[in-house]
Tab-separated table of C-alpha atoms in Angstrom:
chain	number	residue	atom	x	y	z
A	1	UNK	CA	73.218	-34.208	27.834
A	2	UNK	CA	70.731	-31.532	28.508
A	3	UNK	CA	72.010	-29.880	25.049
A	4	UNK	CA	71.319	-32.762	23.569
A	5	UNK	CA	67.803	-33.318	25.058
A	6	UNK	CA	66.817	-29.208	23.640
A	7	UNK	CA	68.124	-30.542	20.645
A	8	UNK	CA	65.535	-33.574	20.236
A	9	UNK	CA	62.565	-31.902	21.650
A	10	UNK	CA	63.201	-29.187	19.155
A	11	UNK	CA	63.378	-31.860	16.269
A	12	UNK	CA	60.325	-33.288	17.151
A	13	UNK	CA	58.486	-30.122	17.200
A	14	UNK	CA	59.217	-29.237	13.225
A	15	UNK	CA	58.593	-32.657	12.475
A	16	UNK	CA	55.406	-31.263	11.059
A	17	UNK	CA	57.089	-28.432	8.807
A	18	UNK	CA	59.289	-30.317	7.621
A	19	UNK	CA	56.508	-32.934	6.020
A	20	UNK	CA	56.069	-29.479	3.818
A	21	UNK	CA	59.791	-28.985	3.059
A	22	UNK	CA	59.782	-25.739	4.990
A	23	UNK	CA	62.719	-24.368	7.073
A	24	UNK	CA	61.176	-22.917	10.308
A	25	UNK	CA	62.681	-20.802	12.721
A	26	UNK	CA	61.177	-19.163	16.077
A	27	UNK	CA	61.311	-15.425	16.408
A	28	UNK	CA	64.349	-15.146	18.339
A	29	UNK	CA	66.449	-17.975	17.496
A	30	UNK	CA	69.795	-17.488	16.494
A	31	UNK	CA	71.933	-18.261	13.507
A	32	UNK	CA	70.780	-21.429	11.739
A	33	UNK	CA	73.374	-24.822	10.947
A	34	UNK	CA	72.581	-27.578	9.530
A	35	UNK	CA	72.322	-31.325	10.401
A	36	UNK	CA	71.773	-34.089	8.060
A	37	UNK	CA	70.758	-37.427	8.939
A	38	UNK	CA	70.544	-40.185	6.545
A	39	UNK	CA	68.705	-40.444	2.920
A	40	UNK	CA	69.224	-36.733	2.655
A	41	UNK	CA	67.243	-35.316	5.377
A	42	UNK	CA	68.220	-31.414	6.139
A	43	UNK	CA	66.907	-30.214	9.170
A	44	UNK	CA	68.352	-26.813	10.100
A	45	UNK	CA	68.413	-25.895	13.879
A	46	UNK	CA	69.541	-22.740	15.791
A	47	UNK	CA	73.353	-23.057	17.635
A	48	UNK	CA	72.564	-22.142	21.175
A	49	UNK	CA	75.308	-20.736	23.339
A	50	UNK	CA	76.284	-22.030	27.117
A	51	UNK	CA	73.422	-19.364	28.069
A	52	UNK	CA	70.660	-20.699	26.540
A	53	UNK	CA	71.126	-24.080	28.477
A	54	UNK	CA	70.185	-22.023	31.595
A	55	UNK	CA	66.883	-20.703	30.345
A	56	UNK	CA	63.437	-22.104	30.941
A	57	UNK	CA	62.699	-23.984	27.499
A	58	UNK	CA	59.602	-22.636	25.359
A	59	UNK	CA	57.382	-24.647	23.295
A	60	UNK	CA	57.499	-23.985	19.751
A	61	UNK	CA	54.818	-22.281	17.965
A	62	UNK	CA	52.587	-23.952	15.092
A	63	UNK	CA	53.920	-23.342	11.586
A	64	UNK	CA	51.043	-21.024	9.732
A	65	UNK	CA	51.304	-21.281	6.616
A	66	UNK	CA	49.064	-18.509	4.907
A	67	UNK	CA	46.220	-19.060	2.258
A	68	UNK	CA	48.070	-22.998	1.681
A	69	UNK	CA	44.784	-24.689	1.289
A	70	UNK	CA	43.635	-24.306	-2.207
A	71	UNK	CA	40.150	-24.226	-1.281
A	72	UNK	CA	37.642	-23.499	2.360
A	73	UNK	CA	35.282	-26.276	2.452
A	74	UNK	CA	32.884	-23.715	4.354
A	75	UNK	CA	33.159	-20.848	2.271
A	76	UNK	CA	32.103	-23.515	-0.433
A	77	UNK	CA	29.540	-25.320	1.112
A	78	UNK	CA	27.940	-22.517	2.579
A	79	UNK	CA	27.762	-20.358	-0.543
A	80	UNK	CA	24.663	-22.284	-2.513
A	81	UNK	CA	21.351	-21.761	-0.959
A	82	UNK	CA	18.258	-24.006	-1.693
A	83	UNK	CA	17.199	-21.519	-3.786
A	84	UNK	CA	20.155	-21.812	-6.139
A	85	UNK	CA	19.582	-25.640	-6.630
A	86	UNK	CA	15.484	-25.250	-7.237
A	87	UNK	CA	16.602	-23.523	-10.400
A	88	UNK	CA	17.887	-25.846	-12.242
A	89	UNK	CA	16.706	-27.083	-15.258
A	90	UNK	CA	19.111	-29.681	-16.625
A	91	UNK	CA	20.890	-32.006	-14.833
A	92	UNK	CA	23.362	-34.560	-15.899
A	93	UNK	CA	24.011	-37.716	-13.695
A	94	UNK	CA	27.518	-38.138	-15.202
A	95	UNK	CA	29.370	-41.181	-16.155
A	96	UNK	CA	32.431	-41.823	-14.457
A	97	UNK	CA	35.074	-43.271	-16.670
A	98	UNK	CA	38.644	-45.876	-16.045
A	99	UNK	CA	41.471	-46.554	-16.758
A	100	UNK	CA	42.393	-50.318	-17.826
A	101	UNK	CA	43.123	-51.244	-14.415
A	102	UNK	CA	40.099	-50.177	-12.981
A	103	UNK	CA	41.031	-46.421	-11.310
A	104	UNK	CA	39.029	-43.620	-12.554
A	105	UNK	CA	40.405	-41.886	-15.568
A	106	UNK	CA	40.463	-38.467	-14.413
A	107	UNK	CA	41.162	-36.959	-17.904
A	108	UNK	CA	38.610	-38.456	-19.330
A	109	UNK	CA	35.929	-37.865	-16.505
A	110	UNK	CA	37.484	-33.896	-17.214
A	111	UNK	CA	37.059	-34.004	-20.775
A	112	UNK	CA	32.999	-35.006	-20.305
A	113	UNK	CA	32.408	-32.006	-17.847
A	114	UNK	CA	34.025	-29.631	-19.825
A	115	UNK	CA	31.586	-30.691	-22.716
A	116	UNK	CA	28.555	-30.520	-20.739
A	117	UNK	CA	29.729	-27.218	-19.476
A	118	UNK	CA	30.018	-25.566	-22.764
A	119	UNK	CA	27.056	-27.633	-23.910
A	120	UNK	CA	24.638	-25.548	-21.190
A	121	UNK	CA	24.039	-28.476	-18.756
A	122	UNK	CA	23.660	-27.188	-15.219
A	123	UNK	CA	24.549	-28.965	-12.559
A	124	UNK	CA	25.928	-32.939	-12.529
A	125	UNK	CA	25.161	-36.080	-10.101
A	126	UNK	CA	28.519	-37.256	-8.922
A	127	UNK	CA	29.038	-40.923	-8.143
A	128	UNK	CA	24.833	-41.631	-8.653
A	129	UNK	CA	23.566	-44.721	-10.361
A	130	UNK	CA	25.123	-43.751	-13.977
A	131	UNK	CA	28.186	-42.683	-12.015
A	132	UNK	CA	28.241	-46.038	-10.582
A	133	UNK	CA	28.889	-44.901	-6.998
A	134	UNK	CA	27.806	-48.729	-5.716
A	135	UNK	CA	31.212	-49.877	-7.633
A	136	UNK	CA	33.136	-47.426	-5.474
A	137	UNK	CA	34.610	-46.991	-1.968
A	138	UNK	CA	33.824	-44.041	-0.178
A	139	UNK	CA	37.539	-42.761	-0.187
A	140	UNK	CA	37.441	-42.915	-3.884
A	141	UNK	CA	33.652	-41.540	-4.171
A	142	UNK	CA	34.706	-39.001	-1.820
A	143	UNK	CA	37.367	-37.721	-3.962
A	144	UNK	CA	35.901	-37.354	-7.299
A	145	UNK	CA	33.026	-35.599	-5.666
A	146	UNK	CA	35.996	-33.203	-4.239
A	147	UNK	CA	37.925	-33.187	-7.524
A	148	UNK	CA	35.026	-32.114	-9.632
A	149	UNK	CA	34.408	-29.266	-7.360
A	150	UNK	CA	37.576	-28.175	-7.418
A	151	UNK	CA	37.691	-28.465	-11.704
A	152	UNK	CA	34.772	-27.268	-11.940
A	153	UNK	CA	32.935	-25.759	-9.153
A	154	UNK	CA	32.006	-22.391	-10.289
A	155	UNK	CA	31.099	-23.230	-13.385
A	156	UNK	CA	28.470	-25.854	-12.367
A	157	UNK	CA	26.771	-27.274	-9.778
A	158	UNK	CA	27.923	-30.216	-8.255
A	159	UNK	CA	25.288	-32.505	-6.654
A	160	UNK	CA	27.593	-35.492	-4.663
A	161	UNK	CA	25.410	-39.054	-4.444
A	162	UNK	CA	26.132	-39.849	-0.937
A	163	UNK	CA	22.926	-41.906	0.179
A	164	UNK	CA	22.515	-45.182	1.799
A	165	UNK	CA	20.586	-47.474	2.904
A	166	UNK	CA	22.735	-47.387	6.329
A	167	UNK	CA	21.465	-43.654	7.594
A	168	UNK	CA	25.096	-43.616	9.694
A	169	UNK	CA	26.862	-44.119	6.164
A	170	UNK	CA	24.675	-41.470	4.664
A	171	UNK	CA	25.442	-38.714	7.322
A	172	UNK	CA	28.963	-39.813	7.474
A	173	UNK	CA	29.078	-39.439	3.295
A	174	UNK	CA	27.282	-36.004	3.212
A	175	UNK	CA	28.969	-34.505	5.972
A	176	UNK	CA	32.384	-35.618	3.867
A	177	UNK	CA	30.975	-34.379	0.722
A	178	UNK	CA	29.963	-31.190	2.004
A	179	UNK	CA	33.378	-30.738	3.310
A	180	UNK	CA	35.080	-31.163	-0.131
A	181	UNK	CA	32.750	-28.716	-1.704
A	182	UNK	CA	29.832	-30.701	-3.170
A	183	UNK	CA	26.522	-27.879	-3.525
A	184	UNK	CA	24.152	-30.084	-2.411
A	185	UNK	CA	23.506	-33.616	-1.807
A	186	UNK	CA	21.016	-36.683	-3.994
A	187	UNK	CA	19.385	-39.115	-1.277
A	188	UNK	CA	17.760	-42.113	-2.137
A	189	UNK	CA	15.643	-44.401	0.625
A	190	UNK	CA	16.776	-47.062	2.308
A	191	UNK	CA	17.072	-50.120	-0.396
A	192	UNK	CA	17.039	-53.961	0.128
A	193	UNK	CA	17.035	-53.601	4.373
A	194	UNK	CA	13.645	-51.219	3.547
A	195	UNK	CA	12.216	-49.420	6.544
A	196	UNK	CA	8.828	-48.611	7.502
A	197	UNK	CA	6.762	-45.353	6.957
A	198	UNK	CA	8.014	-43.231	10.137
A	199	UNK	CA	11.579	-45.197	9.455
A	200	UNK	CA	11.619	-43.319	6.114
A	201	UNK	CA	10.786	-39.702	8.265
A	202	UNK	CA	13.436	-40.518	10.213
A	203	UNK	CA	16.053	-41.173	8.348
A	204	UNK	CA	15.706	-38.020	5.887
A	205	UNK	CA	15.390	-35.679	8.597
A	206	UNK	CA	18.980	-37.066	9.432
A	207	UNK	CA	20.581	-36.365	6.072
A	208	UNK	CA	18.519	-33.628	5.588
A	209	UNK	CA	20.453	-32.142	8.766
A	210	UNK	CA	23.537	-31.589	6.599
A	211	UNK	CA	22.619	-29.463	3.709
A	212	UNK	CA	20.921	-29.100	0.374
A	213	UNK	CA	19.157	-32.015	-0.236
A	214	UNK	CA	17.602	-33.430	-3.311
A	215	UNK	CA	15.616	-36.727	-2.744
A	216	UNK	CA	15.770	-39.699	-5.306
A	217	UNK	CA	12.619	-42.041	-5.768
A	218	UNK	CA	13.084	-45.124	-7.998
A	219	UNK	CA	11.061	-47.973	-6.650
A	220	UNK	CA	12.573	-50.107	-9.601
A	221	UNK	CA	15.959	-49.858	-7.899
A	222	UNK	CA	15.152	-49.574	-4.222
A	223	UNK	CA	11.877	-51.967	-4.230
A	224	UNK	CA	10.055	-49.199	-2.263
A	225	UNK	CA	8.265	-46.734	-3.371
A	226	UNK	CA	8.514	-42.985	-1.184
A	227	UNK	CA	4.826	-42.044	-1.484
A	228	UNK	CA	3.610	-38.606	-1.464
A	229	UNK	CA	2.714	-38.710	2.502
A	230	UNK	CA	6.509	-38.772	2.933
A	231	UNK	CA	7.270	-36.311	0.538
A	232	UNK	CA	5.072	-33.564	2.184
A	233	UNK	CA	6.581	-34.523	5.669
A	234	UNK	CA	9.616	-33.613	5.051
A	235	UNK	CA	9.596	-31.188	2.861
A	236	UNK	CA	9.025	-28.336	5.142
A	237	UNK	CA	12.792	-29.074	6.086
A	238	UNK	CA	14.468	-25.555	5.167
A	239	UNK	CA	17.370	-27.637	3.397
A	240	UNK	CA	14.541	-29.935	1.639
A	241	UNK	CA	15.547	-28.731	-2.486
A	242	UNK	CA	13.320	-31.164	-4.133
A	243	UNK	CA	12.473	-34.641	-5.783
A	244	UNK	CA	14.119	-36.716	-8.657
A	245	UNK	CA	10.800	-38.568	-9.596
A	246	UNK	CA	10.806	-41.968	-11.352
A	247	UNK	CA	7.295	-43.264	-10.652
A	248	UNK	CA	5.459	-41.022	-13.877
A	249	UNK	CA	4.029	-37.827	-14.912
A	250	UNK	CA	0.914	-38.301	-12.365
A	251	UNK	CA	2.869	-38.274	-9.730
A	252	UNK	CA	5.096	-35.183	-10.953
A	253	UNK	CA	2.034	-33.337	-11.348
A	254	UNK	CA	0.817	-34.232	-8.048
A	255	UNK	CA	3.521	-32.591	-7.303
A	256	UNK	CA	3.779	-29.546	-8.817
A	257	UNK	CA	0.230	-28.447	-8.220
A	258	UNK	CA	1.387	-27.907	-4.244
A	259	UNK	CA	3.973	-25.936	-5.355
A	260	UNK	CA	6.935	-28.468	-5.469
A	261	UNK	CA	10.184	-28.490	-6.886
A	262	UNK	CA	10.410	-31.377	-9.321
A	263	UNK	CA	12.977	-33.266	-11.992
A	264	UNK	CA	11.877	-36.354	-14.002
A	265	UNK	CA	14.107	-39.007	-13.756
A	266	UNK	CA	12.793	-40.575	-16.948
A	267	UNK	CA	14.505	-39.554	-20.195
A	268	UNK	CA	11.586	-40.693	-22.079
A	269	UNK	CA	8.906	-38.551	-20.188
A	270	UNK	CA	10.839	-35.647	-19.719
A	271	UNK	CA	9.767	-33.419	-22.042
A	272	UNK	CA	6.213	-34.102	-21.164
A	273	UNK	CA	7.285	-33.960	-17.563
A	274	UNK	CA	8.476	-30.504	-18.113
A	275	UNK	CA	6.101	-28.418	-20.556
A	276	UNK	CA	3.048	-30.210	-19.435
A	277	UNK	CA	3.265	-31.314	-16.231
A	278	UNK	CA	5.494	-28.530	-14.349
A	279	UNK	CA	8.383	-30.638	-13.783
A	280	UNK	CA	11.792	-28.267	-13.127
A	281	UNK	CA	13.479	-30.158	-15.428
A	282	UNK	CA	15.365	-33.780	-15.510
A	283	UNK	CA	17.973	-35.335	-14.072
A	284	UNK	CA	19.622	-37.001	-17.659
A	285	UNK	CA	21.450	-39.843	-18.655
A	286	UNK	CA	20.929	-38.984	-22.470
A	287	UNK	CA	22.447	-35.849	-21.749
A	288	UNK	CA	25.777	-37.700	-21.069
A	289	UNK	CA	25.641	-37.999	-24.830
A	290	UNK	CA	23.866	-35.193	-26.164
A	291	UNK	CA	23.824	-32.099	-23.941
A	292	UNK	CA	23.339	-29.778	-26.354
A	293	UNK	CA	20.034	-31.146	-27.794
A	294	UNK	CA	18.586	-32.024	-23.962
A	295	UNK	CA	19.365	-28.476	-23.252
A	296	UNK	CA	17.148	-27.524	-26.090
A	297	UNK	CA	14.415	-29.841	-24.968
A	298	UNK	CA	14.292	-28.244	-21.307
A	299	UNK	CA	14.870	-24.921	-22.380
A	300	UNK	CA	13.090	-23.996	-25.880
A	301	UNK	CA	9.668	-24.786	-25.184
A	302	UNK	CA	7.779	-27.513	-26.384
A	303	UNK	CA	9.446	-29.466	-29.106
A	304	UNK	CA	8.029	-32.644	-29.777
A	305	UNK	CA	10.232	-33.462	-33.351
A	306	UNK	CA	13.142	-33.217	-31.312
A	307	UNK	CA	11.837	-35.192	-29.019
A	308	UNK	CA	10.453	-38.347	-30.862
A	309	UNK	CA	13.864	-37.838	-32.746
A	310	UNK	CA	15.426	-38.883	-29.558
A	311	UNK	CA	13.400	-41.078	-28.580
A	312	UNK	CA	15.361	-44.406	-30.828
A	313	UNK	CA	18.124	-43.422	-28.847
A	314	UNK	CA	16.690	-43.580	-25.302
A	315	UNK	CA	14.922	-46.759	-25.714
A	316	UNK	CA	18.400	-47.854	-26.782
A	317	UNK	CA	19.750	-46.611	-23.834
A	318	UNK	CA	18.022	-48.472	-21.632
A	319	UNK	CA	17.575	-51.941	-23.512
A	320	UNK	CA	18.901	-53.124	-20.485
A	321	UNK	CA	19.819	-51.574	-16.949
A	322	UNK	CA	21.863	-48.149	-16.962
A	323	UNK	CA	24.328	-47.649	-17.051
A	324	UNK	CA	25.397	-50.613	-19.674
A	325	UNK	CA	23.997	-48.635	-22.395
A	326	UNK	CA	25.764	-46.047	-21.601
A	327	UNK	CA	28.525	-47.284	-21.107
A	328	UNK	CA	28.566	-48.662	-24.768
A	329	UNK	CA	28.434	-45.661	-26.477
A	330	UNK	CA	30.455	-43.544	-24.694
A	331	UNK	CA	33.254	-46.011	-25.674
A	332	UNK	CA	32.096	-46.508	-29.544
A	333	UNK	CA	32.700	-42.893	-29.289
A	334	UNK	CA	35.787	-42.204	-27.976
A	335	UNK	CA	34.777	-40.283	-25.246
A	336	UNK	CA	36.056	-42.880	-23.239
A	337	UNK	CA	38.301	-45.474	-22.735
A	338	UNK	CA	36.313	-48.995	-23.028
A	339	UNK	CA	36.710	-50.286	-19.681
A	340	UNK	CA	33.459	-51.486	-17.955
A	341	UNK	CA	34.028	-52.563	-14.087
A	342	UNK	CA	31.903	-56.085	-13.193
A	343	UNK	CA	29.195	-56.311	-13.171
A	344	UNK	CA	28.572	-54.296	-15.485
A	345	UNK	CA	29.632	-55.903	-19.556
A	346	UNK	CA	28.758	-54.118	-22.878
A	347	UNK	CA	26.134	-54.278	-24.849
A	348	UNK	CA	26.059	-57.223	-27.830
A	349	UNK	CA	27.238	-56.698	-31.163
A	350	UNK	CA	24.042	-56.416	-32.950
A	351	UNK	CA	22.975	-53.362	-30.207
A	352	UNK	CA	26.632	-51.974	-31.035
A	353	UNK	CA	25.896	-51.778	-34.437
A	354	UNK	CA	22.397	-50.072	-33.883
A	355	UNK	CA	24.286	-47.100	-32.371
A	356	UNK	CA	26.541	-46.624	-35.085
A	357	UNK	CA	23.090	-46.553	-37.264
A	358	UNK	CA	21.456	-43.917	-34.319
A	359	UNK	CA	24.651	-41.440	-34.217
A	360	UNK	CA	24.515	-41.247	-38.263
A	361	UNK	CA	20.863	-40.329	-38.320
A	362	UNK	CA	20.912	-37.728	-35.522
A	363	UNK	CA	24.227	-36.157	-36.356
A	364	UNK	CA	27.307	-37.576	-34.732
A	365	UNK	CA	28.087	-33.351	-34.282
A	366	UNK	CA	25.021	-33.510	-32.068
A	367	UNK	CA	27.138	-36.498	-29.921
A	368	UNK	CA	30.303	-35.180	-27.384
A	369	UNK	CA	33.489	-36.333	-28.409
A	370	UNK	CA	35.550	-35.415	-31.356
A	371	UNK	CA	36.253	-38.777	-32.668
A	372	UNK	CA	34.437	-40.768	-35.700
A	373	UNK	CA	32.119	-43.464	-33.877
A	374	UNK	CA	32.615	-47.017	-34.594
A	375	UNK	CA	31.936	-50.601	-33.628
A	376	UNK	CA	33.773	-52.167	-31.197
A	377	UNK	CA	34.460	-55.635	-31.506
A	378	UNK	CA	34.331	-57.847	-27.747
A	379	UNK	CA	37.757	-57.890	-27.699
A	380	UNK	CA	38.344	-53.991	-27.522
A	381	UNK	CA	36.732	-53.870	-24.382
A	382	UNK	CA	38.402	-54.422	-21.306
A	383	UNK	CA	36.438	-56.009	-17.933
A	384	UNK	CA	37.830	-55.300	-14.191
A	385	UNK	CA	36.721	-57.471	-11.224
A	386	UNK	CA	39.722	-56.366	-8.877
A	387	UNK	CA	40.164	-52.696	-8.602
């Protein structure tokens, strides 16, 4: 019996190391046999001699298992300062692409960082509007945040959406993106349930509690604007980076003239936003598609050919709410598979066909992808309510 009873106690405490497939043995323990239980479970235990009965048992020590963790979420997080997030000048907020069923398509969501890597694009939004973090769980917008960093943290910045309009689910979604690597973090204000002026204080100097912090106005999307007052509030937060600006170039400039770190959030006014009115740079959704000539635009100096030349394909863009546009061309592309989830459908035929017309005049070498662009009829695409 008492045999017996070492020998359970001792099985439960590898139960652990064995979850690893690892044979663990105490210093000390003698010559290892092995048991097997059923569906071929090997669990090898030291034989113990009539001796060893008689001696006071000792708890077993925890398996370490050195360097196993393919990455420190500290040593991550708490290697990009402020500092390293004010300078950047172009931005993607990335699309996240998936599979017929609905689950992201990893390869594909691979294949569009590595092209705005080697394209020049800085840093990426993970899981923002054009990432269409509102269509995912957290587990899910948790991971990709985590998976990007790990693909393709030191070659880019990765900026994890993890606002709210709960401030509980915002904290809770930082402090888990932080912990999976993400270098800093894009905060919008509370939509729909909006809050009042000091609400608004509040709840930023919550999120702004966990760590390099980029603020998101878009009073088109969250029905309140954050006016300047705000801004200035907060700001003197030491993990305050800086503001992705929707309302216009006024209020950039407004801005910039204190000394504030801005990105336009318009495609269409960026280039303005940055050679006139001291913008940073811009947070892109054009960029999705051509990285190579946005990085020109923010980086080049003034260039207004190339800009009106992209301007057809902008508007186009956002004929109707982003990211449907996108969406659409990604897949006439081949960039991606062309799976939309609801409620988000393509754009019609006749806009489909527009593209085509777009891609041909500015160079489909100038577009990511390696694949001749065409036009997809309504069949080809594929539309997920139940993922």
């Amino acid at each position: 019996m008492a045999s017996s009873l070492l020998m359970n106690q001792a099985l439960g405490s590898r139960n652990a190391a064995l979850s690893f497939g690892l044979n663990v043995r105490r210093p000390g323990a003698g010559t290892y046999t092995r048991l097997v239980f059923g569906f071929d479970r090997n669990v090898f235990m030291p034989l113990m001699d009539l001796s060893e009965r008689t001696q006071r048992w000792i708890s077993p020590e925890a398996t370490v298992i050195s360097n196993y963790l393919p990455m420190r979420s500290l040593e991550v997080k708490n290697r990009t300062s402020v500092d390293d997030i004010k300078s950047l000048r172009l931005i993607t907020a990335i699309k996240t692409p998936y599979l017929p069923d609905g689950r992201f398509d990893l390869e594909a969501h691979d294949s569009l960082m590595h092209m705005q890597i080697v394209n020049g694009v800085e840093g990426v939004i993970v899981g923002g509007t054009t990432g269409e973090g509102h269509l995912m769980g957290w587990d899910e917008h948790i991971m990709l945040i985590g998976h990007t960093v790990n693909c393709f943290g030191t070659s880019i910045k990765v900026i994890g959406n993890t606002g709210s309009n709960s401030t509980r689910e915002a904290i809770h979604a930082s402090e888990q993106g932080f912990a999976v690597g993400m270098h800093a973090a894009l905060h919008i204000n509370p939509y729909y349930g909006k809050t009042s002026s000091q609400g608004l204080v509040s709840h930023f100097e919550n999120v702004l509690s966990m760590g390099p912090t980029i603020i998101y106005n878009v009073p088109s999307r969250t029905g309140q604007d954050i006016p300047p007052s705000i801004i200035y509030m907060v700001s003197q937060n030491p993990n305050m980076v800086g503001v992705k600006e929707c309302v216009g170039n006024n209020r950039i400039k407004e801005y910039t003239d204190e000394g504030m770190v801005i990105w336009s959030g318009n495609d269409n006014e960026c280039h303005d936003s940055r050679w006139t009115y001291g913008a940073n740079g811009v947070i892109s959704v054009v960029s999705n598609l051509v990285p190579g000539l946005m990085h020109d635009l923010m980086f080049r100096g003034k260039n207004p050919s190339l800009n009106s030349k992209l301007m057809p394909l902008i508007d186009w863009l956002f004929c109707e709410p982003n990211p449907i546009g996108l969406n659409t061309a990604l897949a006439q592309l081949g960039a991606i598979r062309p799976v939309f989830r609801l409620p988000y459908v393509p754009l019609p035929l006749e806009r489909r066909i527009e593209f085509v017309g777009m891609v041909e005049a500015i160079g489909r070498e100038n577009f990511v992808g390696d694949k001749d662009v065409q036009v997809l009829d309504d069949d080809d695409f594929i539309l997920v309510g139940r993922y």
